Each structure stands twice: as structure tokens, then as C-alpha cells.
C-alpha positions as YAML, in Angstrom:
chain: A
units: angstrom
residues:
- id: 1
  name: MET
  ca: [-7.46, -18.69, -7.34]
- id: 2
  name: ASN
  ca: [-3.80, -19.65, -8.25]
- id: 3
  name: THR
  ca: [-1.59, -21.03, -5.41]
- id: 4
  name: LYS
  ca: [1.64, -19.59, -6.55]
- id: 5
  name: THR
  ca: [-0.16, -16.10, -6.82]
- id: 6
  name: LEU
  ca: [-1.29, -16.99, -3.42]
- id: 7
  name: VAL
  ca: [2.27, -17.59, -1.96]
- id: 8
  name: SER
  ca: [3.63, -14.43, -3.67]
- id: 9
  name: LEU
  ca: [1.00, -12.29, -2.09]
- id: 10
  name: SER
  ca: [1.52, -13.65, 1.13]
- id: 11
  name: LEU
  ca: [4.87, -13.41, 1.04]
- id: 12
  name: LEU
  ca: [4.44, -9.82, 0.30]
- id: 13
  name: VAL
  ca: [2.07, -9.02, 2.85]
- id: 14
  name: GLY
  ca: [4.20, -10.82, 5.46]
- id: 15
  name: ILE
  ca: [7.33, -8.61, 4.59]
- id: 16
  name: GLY
  ca: [5.02, -5.52, 4.74]
- id: 17
  name: ALA
  ca: [3.85, -6.82, 8.12]
- id: 18
  name: ALA
  ca: [7.67, -7.01, 9.57]
- id: 19
  name: LEU
  ca: [8.32, -3.67, 8.17]
- id: 20
  name: HIS
  ca: [5.15, -2.15, 9.16]
- id: 21
  name: THR
  ca: [6.57, -3.42, 12.79]
- id: 22
  name: ILE
  ca: [9.83, -2.41, 13.11]
- id: 23
  name: VAL
  ca: [9.71, 0.72, 11.20]
- id: 24
  name: PRO
  ca: [9.93, 3.24, 14.50]
- id: 25
  name: GLY
  ca: [7.18, 6.21, 14.42]
- id: 26
  name: PHE
  ca: [8.32, 9.72, 13.74]
- id: 27
  name: PHE
  ca: [5.65, 12.15, 14.65]
- id: 28
  name: LEU
  ca: [3.11, 11.61, 17.84]
- id: 29
  name: GLY
  ca: [3.78, 7.70, 17.32]
- id: 30
  name: MET
  ca: [2.81, 7.81, 13.69]
- id: 31
  name: LYS
  ca: [4.88, 6.23, 10.95]
- id: 32
  name: PRO
  ca: [4.64, 5.49, 7.43]
- id: 33
  name: ASP
  ca: [3.05, 2.45, 6.75]
- id: 34
  name: MET
  ca: [5.45, 0.04, 4.97]
- id: 35
  name: MET
  ca: [2.41, -2.47, 4.15]
- id: 36
  name: LEU
  ca: [1.22, 0.03, 1.72]
- id: 37
  name: THR
  ca: [4.17, 0.09, -0.36]
- id: 38
  name: MET
  ca: [3.69, -4.26, -0.51]
- id: 39
  name: MET
  ca: [-0.10, -3.86, -1.09]
- id: 40
  name: PHE
  ca: [0.84, -1.67, -3.85]
- id: 41
  name: LEU
  ca: [3.58, -3.85, -5.16]
- id: 42
  name: GLY
  ca: [0.94, -7.13, -5.20]
- id: 43
  name: ILE
  ca: [-1.54, -4.94, -7.21]
- id: 44
  name: ILE
  ca: [0.91, -4.36, -9.61]
- id: 45
  name: LEU
  ca: [2.22, -7.75, -9.91]
- id: 46
  name: PHE
  ca: [-1.17, -9.59, -9.81]
- id: 47
  name: PRO
  ca: [-3.72, -6.70, -10.86]
- id: 48
  name: GLU
  ca: [-6.86, -9.04, -10.74]
- id: 49
  name: LYS
  ca: [-9.94, -7.44, -8.71]
- id: 50
  name: LYS
  ca: [-9.88, -10.97, -6.51]
- id: 51
  name: ASN
  ca: [-6.27, -10.43, -5.36]
- id: 52
  name: VAL
  ca: [-6.88, -6.94, -4.86]
- id: 53
  name: LEU
  ca: [-9.68, -7.38, -2.56]
- id: 54
  name: LEU
  ca: [-8.09, -10.40, -0.76]
- id: 55
  name: LEU
  ca: [-5.01, -7.77, -0.46]
- id: 56
  name: GLY
  ca: [-7.14, -4.85, 0.79]
- id: 57
  name: ILE
  ca: [-8.55, -7.27, 3.42]
- id: 58
  name: VAL
  ca: [-5.51, -8.95, 4.69]
- id: 59
  name: THR
  ca: [-3.49, -5.41, 4.74]
- id: 60
  name: GLY
  ca: [-5.98, -3.90, 6.57]
- id: 61
  name: LEU
  ca: [-6.50, -5.94, 9.16]
- id: 62
  name: ILE
  ca: [-2.66, -6.89, 9.81]
- id: 63
  name: SER
  ca: [-2.46, -2.75, 9.89]
- id: 64
  name: ALA
  ca: [-5.27, -2.69, 12.08]
- id: 65
  name: ILE
  ca: [-3.71, -4.89, 14.71]
- id: 66
  name: THR
  ca: [-0.05, -3.82, 14.73]
- id: 67
  name: THR
  ca: [-1.30, -0.10, 14.52]
- id: 68
  name: THR
  ca: [0.11, 2.57, 16.99]
- id: 69
  name: PHE
  ca: [-2.24, 5.17, 16.18]
- id: 70
  name: PRO
  ca: [-4.91, 5.92, 18.90]
- id: 71
  name: GLY
  ca: [-8.17, 4.45, 17.70]
- id: 72
  name: GLY
  ca: [-6.30, 3.34, 14.56]
- id: 73
  name: PHE
  ca: [-8.15, -0.41, 13.96]
- id: 74
  name: LEU
  ca: [-11.28, 0.56, 12.00]
- id: 75
  name: PRO
  ca: [-9.71, 3.54, 10.21]
- id: 76
  name: ASN
  ca: [-6.84, 1.25, 8.92]
- id: 77
  name: ILE
  ca: [-9.24, -1.59, 7.36]
- id: 78
  name: ILE
  ca: [-11.41, 1.19, 5.90]
- id: 79
  name: ASP
  ca: [-8.36, 2.73, 4.59]
- id: 80
  name: LYS
  ca: [-6.88, -0.10, 2.86]
- id: 81
  name: PHE
  ca: [-9.90, -1.72, 1.37]
- id: 82
  name: ILE
  ca: [-10.51, 1.46, -0.24]
- id: 83
  name: THR
  ca: [-7.13, 2.14, -1.39]
- id: 84
  name: ALA
  ca: [-6.50, -0.87, -2.78]
- id: 85
  name: PHE
  ca: [-9.53, -0.52, -5.24]
- id: 86
  name: LEU
  ca: [-8.32, 3.13, -6.02]
- id: 87
  name: PHE
  ca: [-4.91, 2.15, -6.74]
- id: 88
  name: LEU
  ca: [-5.96, -0.73, -8.59]
- id: 89
  name: GLY
  ca: [-8.07, 2.09, -10.94]
- id: 90
  name: LEU
  ca: [-5.03, 4.24, -11.19]
- id: 91
  name: PHE
  ca: [-2.66, 1.72, -11.98]
- id: 92
  name: MET
  ca: [-5.10, 0.16, -14.79]
- id: 93
  name: VAL
  ca: [-5.31, 3.83, -16.23]
- id: 94
  name: ALA
  ca: [-1.77, 4.26, -16.12]
- id: 95
  name: SER
  ca: [-0.39, 1.36, -17.24]
- id: 96
  name: LYS
  ca: [-2.30, 1.70, -20.53]
- id: 97
  name: LEU
  ca: [-0.04, 4.89, -20.80]
- id: 98
  name: ARG
  ca: [3.39, 3.68, -19.81]
- id: 99
  name: LYS
  ca: [4.70, 1.22, -17.68]
- id: 100
  name: SER
  ca: [7.69, 2.39, -15.94]
- id: 101
  name: ILE
  ca: [9.75, 2.86, -12.63]
- id: 102
  name: PHE
  ca: [8.87, 6.52, -12.73]
- id: 103
  name: THR
  ca: [5.18, 5.73, -13.12]
- id: 104
  name: VAL
  ca: [5.15, 2.76, -10.33]
- id: 105
  name: GLY
  ca: [6.62, 5.46, -8.17]
- id: 106
  name: PHE
  ca: [4.61, 8.12, -9.22]
- id: 107
  name: LEU
  ca: [1.08, 5.93, -8.50]
- id: 108
  name: THR
  ca: [3.06, 4.91, -5.19]
- id: 109
  name: ALA
  ca: [3.32, 9.01, -3.93]
- id: 110
  name: ILE
  ca: [-0.40, 9.11, -5.04]
- id: 111
  name: GLY
  ca: [-1.71, 5.97, -3.37]
- id: 112
  name: THR
  ca: [0.27, 7.13, -0.03]
- id: 113
  name: ILE
  ca: [-1.54, 10.57, -0.27]
- id: 114
  name: ILE
  ca: [-4.93, 8.62, -1.26]
- id: 115
  name: SER
  ca: [-4.53, 6.41, 1.77]
- id: 116
  name: GLY
  ca: [-3.46, 9.17, 4.32]
- id: 117
  name: ILE
  ca: [-6.29, 11.22, 3.48]
- id: 118
  name: ILE
  ca: [-8.85, 8.21, 3.97]
- id: 119
  name: PHE
  ca: [-7.13, 7.24, 7.00]
- id: 120
  name: LEU
  ca: [-7.23, 10.42, 8.70]
- id: 121
  name: GLY
  ca: [-10.57, 11.43, 7.41]
- id: 122
  name: SER
  ca: [-11.93, 7.92, 8.89]
- id: 123
  name: ALA
  ca: [-10.09, 8.50, 11.87]
- id: 124
  name: TYR
  ca: [-11.42, 11.88, 12.69]
- id: 125
  name: PHE
  ca: [-14.91, 10.78, 12.13]
- id: 126
  name: LEU
  ca: [-14.48, 8.03, 14.07]
- id: 127
  name: VAL
  ca: [-12.26, 8.33, 16.71]
- id: 128
  name: GLY
  ca: [-10.60, 11.91, 16.44]
- id: 129
  name: LEU
  ca: [-7.36, 12.98, 15.47]
- id: 130
  name: PRO
  ca: [-4.34, 13.53, 18.28]
- id: 131
  name: GLY
  ca: [-3.83, 16.68, 16.03]
- id: 132
  name: PRO
  ca: [-5.15, 19.16, 13.48]
- id: 133
  name: PHE
  ca: [-5.91, 17.18, 10.03]
- id: 134
  name: VAL
  ca: [-3.57, 19.55, 7.60]
- id: 135
  name: GLY
  ca: [-0.59, 19.35, 10.62]
- id: 136
  name: LEU
  ca: [-0.88, 15.36, 10.33]
- id: 137
  name: PHE
  ca: [-1.21, 15.25, 6.84]
- id: 138
  name: ALA
  ca: [1.86, 17.35, 6.23]
- id: 139
  name: ALA
  ca: [3.79, 15.36, 9.34]
- id: 140
  name: VAL
  ca: [3.08, 12.35, 8.89]
- id: 141
  name: VAL
  ca: [1.28, 11.27, 5.15]
- id: 142
  name: LEU
  ca: [3.89, 13.39, 2.83]
- id: 143
  name: PRO
  ca: [7.10, 11.83, 4.69]
- id: 144
  name: ALA
  ca: [5.14, 8.52, 4.37]
- id: 145
  name: ALA
  ca: [4.59, 9.19, 0.79]
- id: 146
  name: ALA
  ca: [8.27, 10.11, -0.15]
- id: 147
  name: VAL
  ca: [9.59, 6.70, 1.95]
- id: 148
  name: ASN
  ca: [6.95, 4.71, 0.22]
- id: 149
  name: THR
  ca: [8.05, 6.04, -3.12]
- id: 150
  name: ILE
  ca: [11.74, 5.73, -2.55]
- id: 151
  name: THR
  ca: [11.26, 2.00, -1.36]
- id: 152
  name: MET
  ca: [8.93, 1.06, -4.50]
- id: 153
  name: ILE
  ca: [11.54, 2.67, -6.61]
- id: 154
  name: VAL
  ca: [14.14, 0.57, -5.03]
- id: 155
  name: ILE
  ca: [12.43, -2.77, -4.72]
- id: 156
  name: TYR
  ca: [10.05, -2.76, -7.80]
- id: 157
  name: PRO
  ca: [12.71, -3.70, -10.34]
- id: 158
  name: ILE
  ca: [14.46, -6.27, -8.01]
- id: 159
  name: VAL
  ca: [11.15, -8.16, -7.36]
- id: 160
  name: LYS
  ca: [9.90, -7.72, -11.31]
- id: 161
  name: GLY
  ca: [13.50, -9.45, -12.15]
- id: 162
  name: ILE
  ca: [12.91, -12.24, -9.83]
- id: 163
  name: VAL
  ca: [9.33, -12.92, -10.44]
- id: 164
  name: LYS
  ca: [10.20, -12.75, -14.30]
- id: 165
  name: LYS
  ca: [12.92, -15.13, -13.68]
- id: 166
  name: SER
  ca: [11.10, -17.51, -11.58]
- id: 167
  name: THR
  ca: [8.20, -19.81, -12.11]
- id: 168
  name: ILE
  ca: [6.61, -18.16, -9.05]
- id: 169
  name: ALA
  ca: [3.75, -16.28, -11.25]
- id: 170
  name: THR
  ca: [3.41, -14.11, -13.85]
- id: 171
  name: VAL
  ca: [4.11, -10.29, -14.24]
- id: 172
  name: HIS
  ca: [0.95, -8.34, -15.99]
...
């Protein structure tokens, strides 16, 4: 594994962890998962299976440790691992069509929704939910998808430009 890629991925995960910690909850203590945005950005910039594996495991563990969701430790690990590979698959299909800011934003919205379904589904089966699935989906997942999409649309061009101009890593 390239050391420069590892450093770049760790910076994204670190930023995601900081955002995940400081973003306030808005419904039953639940909040949008900014780790997802950084994980998706890492996958977009470095779309290799070993990088995705590392991102899925590390973001899952950090999200699990910092979660405010009651019993959310295992659902976070399950969610991030599965979502990382599903997002990679979606990105590979979409990047063959057209790689643009709109594609990246759309994929972020879809990826966040997939993540929310996996998280709520695994939480439902493992520990139960503090409210109805549909209510939590509408009150937390859909707003999180909007926030993550807007964040990605703002951050992606900036990070892509920085990575392109520097010798940190190669954008695929």
C-alpha cells in the first residue's frame, strides 16, 4: 500500500471523526454521519479494494466508538463495511458513464440512504430501534443524505484540486 495514499486516507478519516464528534444531534440524539462523507470521498479519490476495505473497517470502528445511538456499536461497524463496498460498486458503474460533481453528489445521496437502511436494519435486528423504522428513516436518514450531499458538493472540488496540484496522491 502506498504510504502517501495511507496518509491521505487517514487525514480524511480524522476529519470525518472530528466532524462526527462535533455535529450536534437533531432527532432522539441521532445526527448525520459526517464520517460517511469522508469515507465516500476517500473511495472516490482512491477506488481500490484494499483502500475501501481499510476505510470501511476504520470508519466503522471510529463511528462505533463515537456513536450516540443507543446500542449503535455493532450496527455502525456492519453499516460502514457493507456501505463502503456498495459505494465502490456504484462509483465504478457511474464513473464509466460520467465523472462530475453531480454524479459525486448523487452517489453521496444514494450511499447515505443505503448506509441508513443498513444501519437501521442491523440496529433493528440487533438492539431494537428507539422509534419506528420509517420515522427514523424520514427524520434522520433523509436529512443526513441532504447534508452529506451538500457537504460533498462543496468539499469534493476543493479536495480534488488540492490532490491534483500536490504530490500527495493520484486521483483516479
